[in-house]
Coordinates of C-alpha atoms in Angstrom, one line a residue:
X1 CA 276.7 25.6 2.9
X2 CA 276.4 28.7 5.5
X3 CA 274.0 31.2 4.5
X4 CA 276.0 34.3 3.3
X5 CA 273.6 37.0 4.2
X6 CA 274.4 36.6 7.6
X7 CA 277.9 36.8 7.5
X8 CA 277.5 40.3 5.2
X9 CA 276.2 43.6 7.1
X10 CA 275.9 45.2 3.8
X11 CA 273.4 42.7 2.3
X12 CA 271.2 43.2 4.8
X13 CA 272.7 46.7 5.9
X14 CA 273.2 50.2 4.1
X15 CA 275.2 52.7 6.3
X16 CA 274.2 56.4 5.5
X17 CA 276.8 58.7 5.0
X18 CA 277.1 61.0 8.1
X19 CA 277.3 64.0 5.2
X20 CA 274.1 63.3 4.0
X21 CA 272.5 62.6 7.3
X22 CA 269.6 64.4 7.9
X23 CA 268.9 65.9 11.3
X24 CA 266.1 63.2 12.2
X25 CA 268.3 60.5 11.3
X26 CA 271.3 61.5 13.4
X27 CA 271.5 58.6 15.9
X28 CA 271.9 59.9 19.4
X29 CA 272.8 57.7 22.5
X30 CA 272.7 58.5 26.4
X31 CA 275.9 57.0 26.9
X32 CA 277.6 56.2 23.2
X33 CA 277.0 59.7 21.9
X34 CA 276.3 59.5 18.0
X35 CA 277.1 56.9 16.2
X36 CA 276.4 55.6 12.4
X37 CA 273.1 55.3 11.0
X38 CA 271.9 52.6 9.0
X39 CA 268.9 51.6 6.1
X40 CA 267.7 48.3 5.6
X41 CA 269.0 47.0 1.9
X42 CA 265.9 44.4 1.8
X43 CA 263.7 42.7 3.8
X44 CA 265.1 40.7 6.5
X45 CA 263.6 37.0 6.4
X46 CA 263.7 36.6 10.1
X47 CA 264.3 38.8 13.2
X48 CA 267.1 36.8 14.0
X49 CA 269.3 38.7 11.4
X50 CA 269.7 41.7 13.4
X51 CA 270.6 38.7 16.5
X52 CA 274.3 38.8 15.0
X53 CA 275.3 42.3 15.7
X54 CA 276.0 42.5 19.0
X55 CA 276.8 46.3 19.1
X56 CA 274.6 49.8 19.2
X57 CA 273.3 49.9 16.3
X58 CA 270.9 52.6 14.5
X59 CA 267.9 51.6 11.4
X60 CA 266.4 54.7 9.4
X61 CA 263.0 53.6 8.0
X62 CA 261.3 56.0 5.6
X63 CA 258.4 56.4 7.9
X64 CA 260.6 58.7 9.7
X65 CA 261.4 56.2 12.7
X66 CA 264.9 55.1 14.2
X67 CA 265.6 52.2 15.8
X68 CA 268.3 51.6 18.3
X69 CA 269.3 48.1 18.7
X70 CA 271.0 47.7 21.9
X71 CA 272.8 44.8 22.9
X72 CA 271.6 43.0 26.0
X73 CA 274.1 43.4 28.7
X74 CA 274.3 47.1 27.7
X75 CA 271.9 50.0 29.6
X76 CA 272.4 52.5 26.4
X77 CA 269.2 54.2 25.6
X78 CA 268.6 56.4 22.9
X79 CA 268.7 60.3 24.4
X80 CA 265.1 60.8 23.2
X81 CA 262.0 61.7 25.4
X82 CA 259.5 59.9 24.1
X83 CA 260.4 55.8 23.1
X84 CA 259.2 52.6 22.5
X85 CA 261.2 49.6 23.7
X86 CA 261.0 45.8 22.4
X87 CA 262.5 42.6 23.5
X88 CA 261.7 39.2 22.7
X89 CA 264.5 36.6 24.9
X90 CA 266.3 37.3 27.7
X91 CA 269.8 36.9 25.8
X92 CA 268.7 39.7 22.8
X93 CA 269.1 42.7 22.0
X94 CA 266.6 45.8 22.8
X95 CA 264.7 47.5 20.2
X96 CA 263.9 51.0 21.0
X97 CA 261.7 53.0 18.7
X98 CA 262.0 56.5 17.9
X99 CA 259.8 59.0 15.9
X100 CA 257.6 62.0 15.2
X101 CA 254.4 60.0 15.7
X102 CA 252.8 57.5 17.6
X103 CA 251.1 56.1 14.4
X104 CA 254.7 55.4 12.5
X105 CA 256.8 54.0 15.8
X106 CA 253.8 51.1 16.1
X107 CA 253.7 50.7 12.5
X108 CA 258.1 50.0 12.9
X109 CA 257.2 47.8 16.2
X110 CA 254.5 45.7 14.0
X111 CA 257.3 45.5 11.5
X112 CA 259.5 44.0 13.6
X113 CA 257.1 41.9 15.4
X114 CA 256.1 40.6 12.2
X115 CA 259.6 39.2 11.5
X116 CA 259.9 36.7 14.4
X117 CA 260.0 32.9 13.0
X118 CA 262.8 31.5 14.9
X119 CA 262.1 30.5 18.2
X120 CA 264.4 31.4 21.0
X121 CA 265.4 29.9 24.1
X122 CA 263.3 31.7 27.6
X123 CA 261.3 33.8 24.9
X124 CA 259.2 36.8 25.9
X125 CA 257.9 39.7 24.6
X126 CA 258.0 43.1 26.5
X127 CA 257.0 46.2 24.8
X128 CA 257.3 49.6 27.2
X129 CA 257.4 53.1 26.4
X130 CA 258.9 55.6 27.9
X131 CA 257.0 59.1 29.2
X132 CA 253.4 59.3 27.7
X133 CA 250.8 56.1 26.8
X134 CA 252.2 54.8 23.0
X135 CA 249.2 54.1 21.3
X136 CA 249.8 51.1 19.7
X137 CA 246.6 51.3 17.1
X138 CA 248.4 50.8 13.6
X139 CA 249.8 47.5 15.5
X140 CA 247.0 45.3 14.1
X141 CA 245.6 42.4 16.3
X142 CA 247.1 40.0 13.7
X143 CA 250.5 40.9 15.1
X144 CA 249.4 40.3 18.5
X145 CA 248.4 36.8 17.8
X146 CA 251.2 36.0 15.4
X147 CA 253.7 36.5 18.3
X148 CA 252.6 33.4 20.0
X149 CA 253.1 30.8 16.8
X150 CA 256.5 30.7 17.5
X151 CA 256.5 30.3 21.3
X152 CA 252.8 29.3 22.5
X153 CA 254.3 29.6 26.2
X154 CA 255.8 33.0 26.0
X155 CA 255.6 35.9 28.5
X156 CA 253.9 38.9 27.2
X157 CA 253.9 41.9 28.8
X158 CA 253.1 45.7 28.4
X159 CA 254.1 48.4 30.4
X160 CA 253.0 51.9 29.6
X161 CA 250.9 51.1 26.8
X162 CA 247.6 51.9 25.2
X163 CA 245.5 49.0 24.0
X164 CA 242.8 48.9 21.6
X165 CA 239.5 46.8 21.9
X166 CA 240.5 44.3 19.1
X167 CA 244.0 43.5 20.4
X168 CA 242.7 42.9 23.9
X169 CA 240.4 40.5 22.2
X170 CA 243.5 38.8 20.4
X171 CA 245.2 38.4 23.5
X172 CA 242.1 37.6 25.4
X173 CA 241.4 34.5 22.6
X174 CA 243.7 32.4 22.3
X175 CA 243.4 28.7 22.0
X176 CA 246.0 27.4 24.4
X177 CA 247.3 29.3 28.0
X178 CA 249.2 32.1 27.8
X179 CA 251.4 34.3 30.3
X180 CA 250.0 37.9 29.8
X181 CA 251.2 41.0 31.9
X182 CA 250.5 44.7 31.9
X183 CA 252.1 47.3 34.1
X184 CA 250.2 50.5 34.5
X185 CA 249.1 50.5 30.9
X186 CA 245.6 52.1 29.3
X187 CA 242.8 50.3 27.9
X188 CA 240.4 51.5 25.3
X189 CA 237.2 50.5 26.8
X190 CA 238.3 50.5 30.5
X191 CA 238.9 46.5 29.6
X192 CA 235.8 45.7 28.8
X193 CA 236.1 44.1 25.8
X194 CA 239.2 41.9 27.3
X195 CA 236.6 40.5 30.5
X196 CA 233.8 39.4 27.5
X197 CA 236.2 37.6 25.8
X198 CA 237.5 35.7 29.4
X199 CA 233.7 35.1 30.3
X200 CA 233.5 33.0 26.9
X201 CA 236.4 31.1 27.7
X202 CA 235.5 27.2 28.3
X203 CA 239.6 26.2 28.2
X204 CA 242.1 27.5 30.8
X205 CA 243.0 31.3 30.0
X206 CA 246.8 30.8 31.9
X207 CA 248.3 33.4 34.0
X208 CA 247.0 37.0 34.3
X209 CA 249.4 39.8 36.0
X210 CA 248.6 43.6 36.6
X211 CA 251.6 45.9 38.3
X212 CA 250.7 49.3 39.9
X213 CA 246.9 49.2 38.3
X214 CA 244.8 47.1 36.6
X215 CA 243.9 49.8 33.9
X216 CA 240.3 48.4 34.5
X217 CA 237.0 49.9 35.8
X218 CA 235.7 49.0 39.2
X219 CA 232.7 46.9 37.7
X220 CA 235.2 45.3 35.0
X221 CA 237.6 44.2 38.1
X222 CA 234.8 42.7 39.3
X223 CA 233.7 40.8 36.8
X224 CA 237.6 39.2 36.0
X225 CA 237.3 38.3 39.6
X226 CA 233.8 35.9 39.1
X227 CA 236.0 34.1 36.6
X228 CA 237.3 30.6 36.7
X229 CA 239.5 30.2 34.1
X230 CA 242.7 31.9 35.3
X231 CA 245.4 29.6 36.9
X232 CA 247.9 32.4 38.3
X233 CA 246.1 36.2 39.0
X234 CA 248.7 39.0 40.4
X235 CA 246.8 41.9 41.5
X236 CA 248.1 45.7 43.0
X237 CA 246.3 47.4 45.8
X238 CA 242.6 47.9 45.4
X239 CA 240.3 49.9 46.5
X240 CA 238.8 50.0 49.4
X241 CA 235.6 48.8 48.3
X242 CA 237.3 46.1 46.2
X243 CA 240.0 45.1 48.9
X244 CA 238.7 41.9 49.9
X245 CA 237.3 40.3 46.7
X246 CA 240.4 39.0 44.9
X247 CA 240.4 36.5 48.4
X248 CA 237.3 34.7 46.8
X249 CA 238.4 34.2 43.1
X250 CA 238.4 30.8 41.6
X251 CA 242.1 30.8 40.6
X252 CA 244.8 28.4 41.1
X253 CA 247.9 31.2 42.5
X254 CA 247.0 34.3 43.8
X255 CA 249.5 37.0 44.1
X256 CA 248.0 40.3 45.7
X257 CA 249.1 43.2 47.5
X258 CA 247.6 44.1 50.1
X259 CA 247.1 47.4 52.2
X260 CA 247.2 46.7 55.8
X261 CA 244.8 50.0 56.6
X262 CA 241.7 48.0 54.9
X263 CA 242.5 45.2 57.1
X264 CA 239.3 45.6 59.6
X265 CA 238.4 43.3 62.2
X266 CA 235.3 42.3 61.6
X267 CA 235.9 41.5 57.2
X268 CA 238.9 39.3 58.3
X269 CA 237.5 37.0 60.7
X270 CA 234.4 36.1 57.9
X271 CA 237.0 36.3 55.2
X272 CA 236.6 33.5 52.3
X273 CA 240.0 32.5 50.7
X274 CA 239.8 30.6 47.5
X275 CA 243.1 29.7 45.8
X276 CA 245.0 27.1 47.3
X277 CA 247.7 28.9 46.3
X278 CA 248.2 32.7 48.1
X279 CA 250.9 35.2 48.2
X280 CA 250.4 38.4 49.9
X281 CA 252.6 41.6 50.0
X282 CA 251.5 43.5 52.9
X283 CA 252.0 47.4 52.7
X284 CA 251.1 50.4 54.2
X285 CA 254.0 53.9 53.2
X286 CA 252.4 56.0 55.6
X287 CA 253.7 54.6 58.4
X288 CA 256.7 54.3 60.8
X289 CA 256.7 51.2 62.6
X290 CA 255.4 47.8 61.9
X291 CA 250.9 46.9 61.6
X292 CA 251.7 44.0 64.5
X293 CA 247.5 43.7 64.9
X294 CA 246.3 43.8 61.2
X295 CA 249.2 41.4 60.1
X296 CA 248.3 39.3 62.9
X297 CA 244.9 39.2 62.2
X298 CA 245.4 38.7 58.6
X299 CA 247.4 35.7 59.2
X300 CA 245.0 33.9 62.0
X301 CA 242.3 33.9 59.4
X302 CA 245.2 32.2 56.7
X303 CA 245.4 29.4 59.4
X304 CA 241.7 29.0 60.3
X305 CA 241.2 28.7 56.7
X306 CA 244.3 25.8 56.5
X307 CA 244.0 24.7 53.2
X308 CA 247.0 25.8 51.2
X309 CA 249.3 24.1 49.0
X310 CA 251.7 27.0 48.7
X311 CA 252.1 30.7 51.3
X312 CA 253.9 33.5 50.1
X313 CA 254.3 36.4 52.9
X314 CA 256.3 40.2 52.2
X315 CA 255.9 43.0 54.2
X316 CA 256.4 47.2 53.1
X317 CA 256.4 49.5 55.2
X318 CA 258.9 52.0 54.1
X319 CA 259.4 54.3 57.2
X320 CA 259.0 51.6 59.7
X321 CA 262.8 50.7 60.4
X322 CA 262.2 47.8 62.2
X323 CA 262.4 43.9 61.2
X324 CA 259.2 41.5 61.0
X325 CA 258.4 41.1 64.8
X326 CA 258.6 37.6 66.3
X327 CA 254.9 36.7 67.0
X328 CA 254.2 37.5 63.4
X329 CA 257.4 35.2 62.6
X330 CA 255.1 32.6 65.0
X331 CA 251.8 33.1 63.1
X332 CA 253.3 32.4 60.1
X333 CA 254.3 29.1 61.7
X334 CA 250.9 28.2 62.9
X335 CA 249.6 29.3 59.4
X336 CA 252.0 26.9 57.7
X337 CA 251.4 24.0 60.0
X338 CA 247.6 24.7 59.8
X339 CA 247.7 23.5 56.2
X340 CA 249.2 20.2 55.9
X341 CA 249.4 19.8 52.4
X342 CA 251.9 23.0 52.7
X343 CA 254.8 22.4 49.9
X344 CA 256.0 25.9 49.5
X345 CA 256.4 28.9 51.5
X346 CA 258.2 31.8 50.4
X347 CA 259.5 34.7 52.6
X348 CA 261.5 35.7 50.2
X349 CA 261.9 40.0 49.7
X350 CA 263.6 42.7 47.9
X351 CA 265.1 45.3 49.6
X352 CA 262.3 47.4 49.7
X353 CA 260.5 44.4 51.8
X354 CA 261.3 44.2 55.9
X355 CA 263.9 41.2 56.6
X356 CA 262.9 37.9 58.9
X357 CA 266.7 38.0 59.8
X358 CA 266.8 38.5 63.4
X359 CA 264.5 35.9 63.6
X360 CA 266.2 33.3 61.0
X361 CA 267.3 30.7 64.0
X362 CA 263.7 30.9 65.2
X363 CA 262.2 30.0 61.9
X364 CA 264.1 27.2 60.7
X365 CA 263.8 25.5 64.2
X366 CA 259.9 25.8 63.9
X367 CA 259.8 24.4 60.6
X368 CA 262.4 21.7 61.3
X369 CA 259.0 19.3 62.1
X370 CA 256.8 20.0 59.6
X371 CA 256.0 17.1 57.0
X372 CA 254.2 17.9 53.4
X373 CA 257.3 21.4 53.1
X374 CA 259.4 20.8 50.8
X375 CA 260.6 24.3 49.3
X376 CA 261.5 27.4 51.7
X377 CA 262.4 30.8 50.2
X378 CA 264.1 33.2 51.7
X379 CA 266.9 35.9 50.7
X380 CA 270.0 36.4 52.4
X381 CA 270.9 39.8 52.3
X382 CA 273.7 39.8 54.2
X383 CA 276.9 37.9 55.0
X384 CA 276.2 35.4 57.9
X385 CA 272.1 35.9 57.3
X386 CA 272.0 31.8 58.3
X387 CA 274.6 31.7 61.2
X388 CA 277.9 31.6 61.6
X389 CA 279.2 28.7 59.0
X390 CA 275.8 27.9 57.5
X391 CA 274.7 27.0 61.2
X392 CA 271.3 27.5 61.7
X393 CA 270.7 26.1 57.7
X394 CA 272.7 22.9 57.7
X395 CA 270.9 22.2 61.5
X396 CA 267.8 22.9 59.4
X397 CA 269.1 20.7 56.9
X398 CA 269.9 17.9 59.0
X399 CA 266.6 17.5 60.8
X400 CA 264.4 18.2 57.7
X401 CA 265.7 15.7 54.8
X402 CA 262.9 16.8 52.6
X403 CA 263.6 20.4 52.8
X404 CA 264.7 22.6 50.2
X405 CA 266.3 26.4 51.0
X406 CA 266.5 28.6 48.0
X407 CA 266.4 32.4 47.1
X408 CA 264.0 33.6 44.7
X409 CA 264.9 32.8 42.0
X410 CA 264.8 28.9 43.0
X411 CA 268.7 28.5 43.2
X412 CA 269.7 26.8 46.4
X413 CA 271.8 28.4 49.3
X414 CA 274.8 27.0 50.1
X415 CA 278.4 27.5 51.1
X416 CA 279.6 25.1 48.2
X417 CA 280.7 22.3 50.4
X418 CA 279.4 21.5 54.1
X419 CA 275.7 22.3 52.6
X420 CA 276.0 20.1 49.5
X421 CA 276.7 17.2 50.9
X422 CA 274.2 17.4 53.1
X423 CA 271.7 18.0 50.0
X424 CA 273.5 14.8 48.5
X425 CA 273.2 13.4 51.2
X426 CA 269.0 13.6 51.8
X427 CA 268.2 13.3 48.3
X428 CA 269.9 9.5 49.4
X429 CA 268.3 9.3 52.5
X430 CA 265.0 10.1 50.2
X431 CA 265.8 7.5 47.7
X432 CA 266.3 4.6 50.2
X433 CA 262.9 5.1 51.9
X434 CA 261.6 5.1 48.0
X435 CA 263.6 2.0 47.4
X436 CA 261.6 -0.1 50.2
X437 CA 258.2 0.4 47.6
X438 CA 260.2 -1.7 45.6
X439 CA 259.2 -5.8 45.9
X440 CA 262.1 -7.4 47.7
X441 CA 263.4 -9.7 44.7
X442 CA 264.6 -6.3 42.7
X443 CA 265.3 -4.6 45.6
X444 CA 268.0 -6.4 46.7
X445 CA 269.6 -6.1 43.6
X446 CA 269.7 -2.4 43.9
X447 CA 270.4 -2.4 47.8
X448 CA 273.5 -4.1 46.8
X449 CA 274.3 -1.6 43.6
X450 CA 273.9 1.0 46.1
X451 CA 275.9 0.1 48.5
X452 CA 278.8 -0.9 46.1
X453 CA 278.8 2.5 44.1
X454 CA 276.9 5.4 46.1
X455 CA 277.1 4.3 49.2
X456 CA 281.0 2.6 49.2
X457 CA 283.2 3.9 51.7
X458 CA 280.3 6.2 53.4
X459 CA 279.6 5.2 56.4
X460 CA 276.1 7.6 56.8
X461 CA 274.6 6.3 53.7
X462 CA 275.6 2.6 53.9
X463 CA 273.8 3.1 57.7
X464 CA 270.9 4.3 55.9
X465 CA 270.5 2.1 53.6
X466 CA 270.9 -1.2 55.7
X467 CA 268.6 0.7 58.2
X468 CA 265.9 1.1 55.7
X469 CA 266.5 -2.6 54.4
X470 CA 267.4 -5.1 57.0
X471 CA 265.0 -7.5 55.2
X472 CA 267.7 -7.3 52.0
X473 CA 270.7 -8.6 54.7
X474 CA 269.6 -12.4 54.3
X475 CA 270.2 -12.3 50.6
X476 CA 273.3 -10.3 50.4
X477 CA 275.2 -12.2 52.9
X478 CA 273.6 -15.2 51.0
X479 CA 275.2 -14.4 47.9
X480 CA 278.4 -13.0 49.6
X481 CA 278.8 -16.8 50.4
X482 CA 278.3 -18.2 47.5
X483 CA 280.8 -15.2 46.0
X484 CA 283.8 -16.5 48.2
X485 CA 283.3 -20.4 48.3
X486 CA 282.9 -19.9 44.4

């Protein structure tokens, strides 16, 4: 029997009367103007409740707060100064919090936070205010480890917000890995309390990521960066007296940007990189033309080093109007073929990043040889960004089988015909080289199942395959035979 209280607003939902609508709880949109103003009837049992109202919608509460609920795919805000916005899966709506004090928008936010029980597909949590710090104190750390029960593996991130010393130790302690991010928030104790807490830590922490600034004092940043119990550290620009160090942490993925300024001779050459893992963004916004000797530099020590599972290289420089240069385009070759265990390398950039286009044909032809790749990433910004037809990508594709182009976001480019069979094509090419591990008795078997289904009436597969397996031909003609004297 379906659960009426989901069906029913009103069980859940009280609309006030615009007449007796006090000032403060006149709902007021950027875009939707004013609209109806609700009161919870009772309790809800799960945050999912308010999941069914895909529309702007408005909550009183008595502690003086509003709530706008905006559906996903909409950008309405409410037309407020001060904010606090909550989202917990891509596909829900957007809490934003309104009110007279700091104190009774966290106590709605813990409310809320409180409710989650059903878990949700891609679940997150990402809590932002907007103009000043929210000080989140009356949020208490219970809430911030209560929002991992339902989704261990959940992003969490902060932007704009004030932690306290015991919800920093909450997030800092939990049992299992988590994915934790703060962007340009404010810690109590300069995050001192947060570091302790790693530096007890015998289990794997997960993945750590800091946008703009770190929040943390100098000596704190130093310490996170003697840990080893981060797998994946994302870093902004440090000072100068810091620049360097994030090079040396013990951590599986390290994403850092990078100002090319600090780049000096003499610290690159003797520079020890760590993580086998390394994406830099290289920037420098005082400039009008492209660091050529600093880059270069940067990347020379990247292949001297030459021990990198995955490379990850963006460049900003916002007044420089030129594209990356083609011997940095050929450094970043050398650096990629200096590691052989390379499986990844992502050149991948946002429009504020400098584009590798001009020097696309250039690219692809240099990494047409190399073994261990198997992903490139690289945006296409532009109609005909990989030659005219595809070219230069389905040449890439036809001389690397083991190669994989995609954006980055991981989804493939293609022209949805020419470049998919190709795909099809070497993930075949793939599988009969993986077929000949197989001992001969099954293998035949499957040579023959092969070329009967997947490979019948293909002349390029059915070449591959007998190609890979002449040793198979003995048996199938064999049985052949017997087939057609039966």
């Amino acid at each position: 029997m379906s659960n009426p209280q989901k069906k029913d607003t009103n069980l859940l939902l009280g609309v006030i009367p615009s007449k007796l609508c006090k000032p403060e709880q006149v709902a007021r949109w950027c875009e939707g103007g004013v609209t109806p103003t609700y009161r919870l009837q009772r309790k809800p049992t799960d945050l999912a409740e308010f999941y069914q109202y895909n529309c702007r919608m408005t909550i009183w509460r008595d502690n003086g707060t509003l709530t706008y609920l905006s559906p996903c795919e909409s950008n309405d805000r409410p037309n407020h100064e001060r904010y606090l916005s909550m989202r917990f899966f891509c596909e829900g709506p957007i809490f934003h919090i309104t009110g007279t004090t700091d104190k009774a928008i966290s106590k709605t936010a813990a409310f809320f936070m409180t409710l989650e029980r059903t878990a949700q597909e891609k679940p997150f949590i990402y809590m932002e205010s907007y103009s000043l710090f929210y000080q989140l104190h009356a949020v208490g750390s219970r809430c911030f480890t209560n929002i991992f029960k339902t989704a261990p593996s959940r992003l969490v991130e902060f932007e704009n917000i004030s932690l306290t010393v015991k919800q920093t130790i909450a997030l800092a302690t939990r049992s299992h890995p988590i994915k934790l991010g703060f962007w340009e928030c404010e810690f109590e104790d300069g995050g001192t309390a947060f570091v302790e807490a790693l530096e007890r830590r015998k289990s794997s922490f997960g993945s750590l990521r800091f946008t703009n600034n770190t929040g943390f004092s100098d000596d704190n940043l130093k310490r996170l960066l003697q840990l080893d119990v981060i797998d994946y550290l994302e870093l902004p620009p440090l000072s100068e007296e810091l620049v360097f160090l994030p090079f040396s942490t013990k951590v599986g993925h390290l994403e850092y940007e990078i100002k090319t300024p600090f780049l000096s001779q003499s610290k690159v050459e003797s520079l020890n990189i760590v993580p086998k893992k390394l994406s830099l963004s290289m920037t420098d916004h005082s400039i009008d033309f492209f660091p050529t000797e600093p880059v270069l530099r940067l990347l020379r020590r990247i292949a001297e080093v030459g021990h990198f599972a995955e490379l990850g290289f963006k460049f900003s420089f916002v007044a420089a109007k030129s594209d990356v240069p083609l011997c940095v385009v050929q450094e970043v070759l050398q650096a990629s073929f200096s590691s052989c265990n390379l499986k990844v390398i992502d050149l991948s950039s946002g429009h504020d990043f400098i584009d590798w286009y001009p020097n696309m044909e250039f690219l692809f032809q240099g990494l047409k040889e190399h073994k261990s790749l198997r992903t490139l990433k690289v945006t296409d910004h532009m109609m005909g960004y990989f030659g005219p037809d595809f070219y230069h990508l389905r040449r890439l594709l036809s001389q690397n089988r083991y190669i994989t182009v995609t954006n980055e976001y991981g989804e493939i480019h293609t022209d949805g015909m020419h470049i998919d069979k190709l795909y099809a094509l070497n993930r075949f090419y793939r599988g009969s080289l993986d077929l000949a591990l197989t001992p001969l008795q099954d293998r035949s078997s499957l040579v023959a199942t092969a070329l009967a289904k997947s490979a019948l009436a293909n002349f390029h597969r059915t070449a591959l395959l007998l190609a890979d397996h002449t040793d198979t031909l003995y048996d199938l003609l064999y049985c052949a035979r017997i087939f057609f004297e039966a």
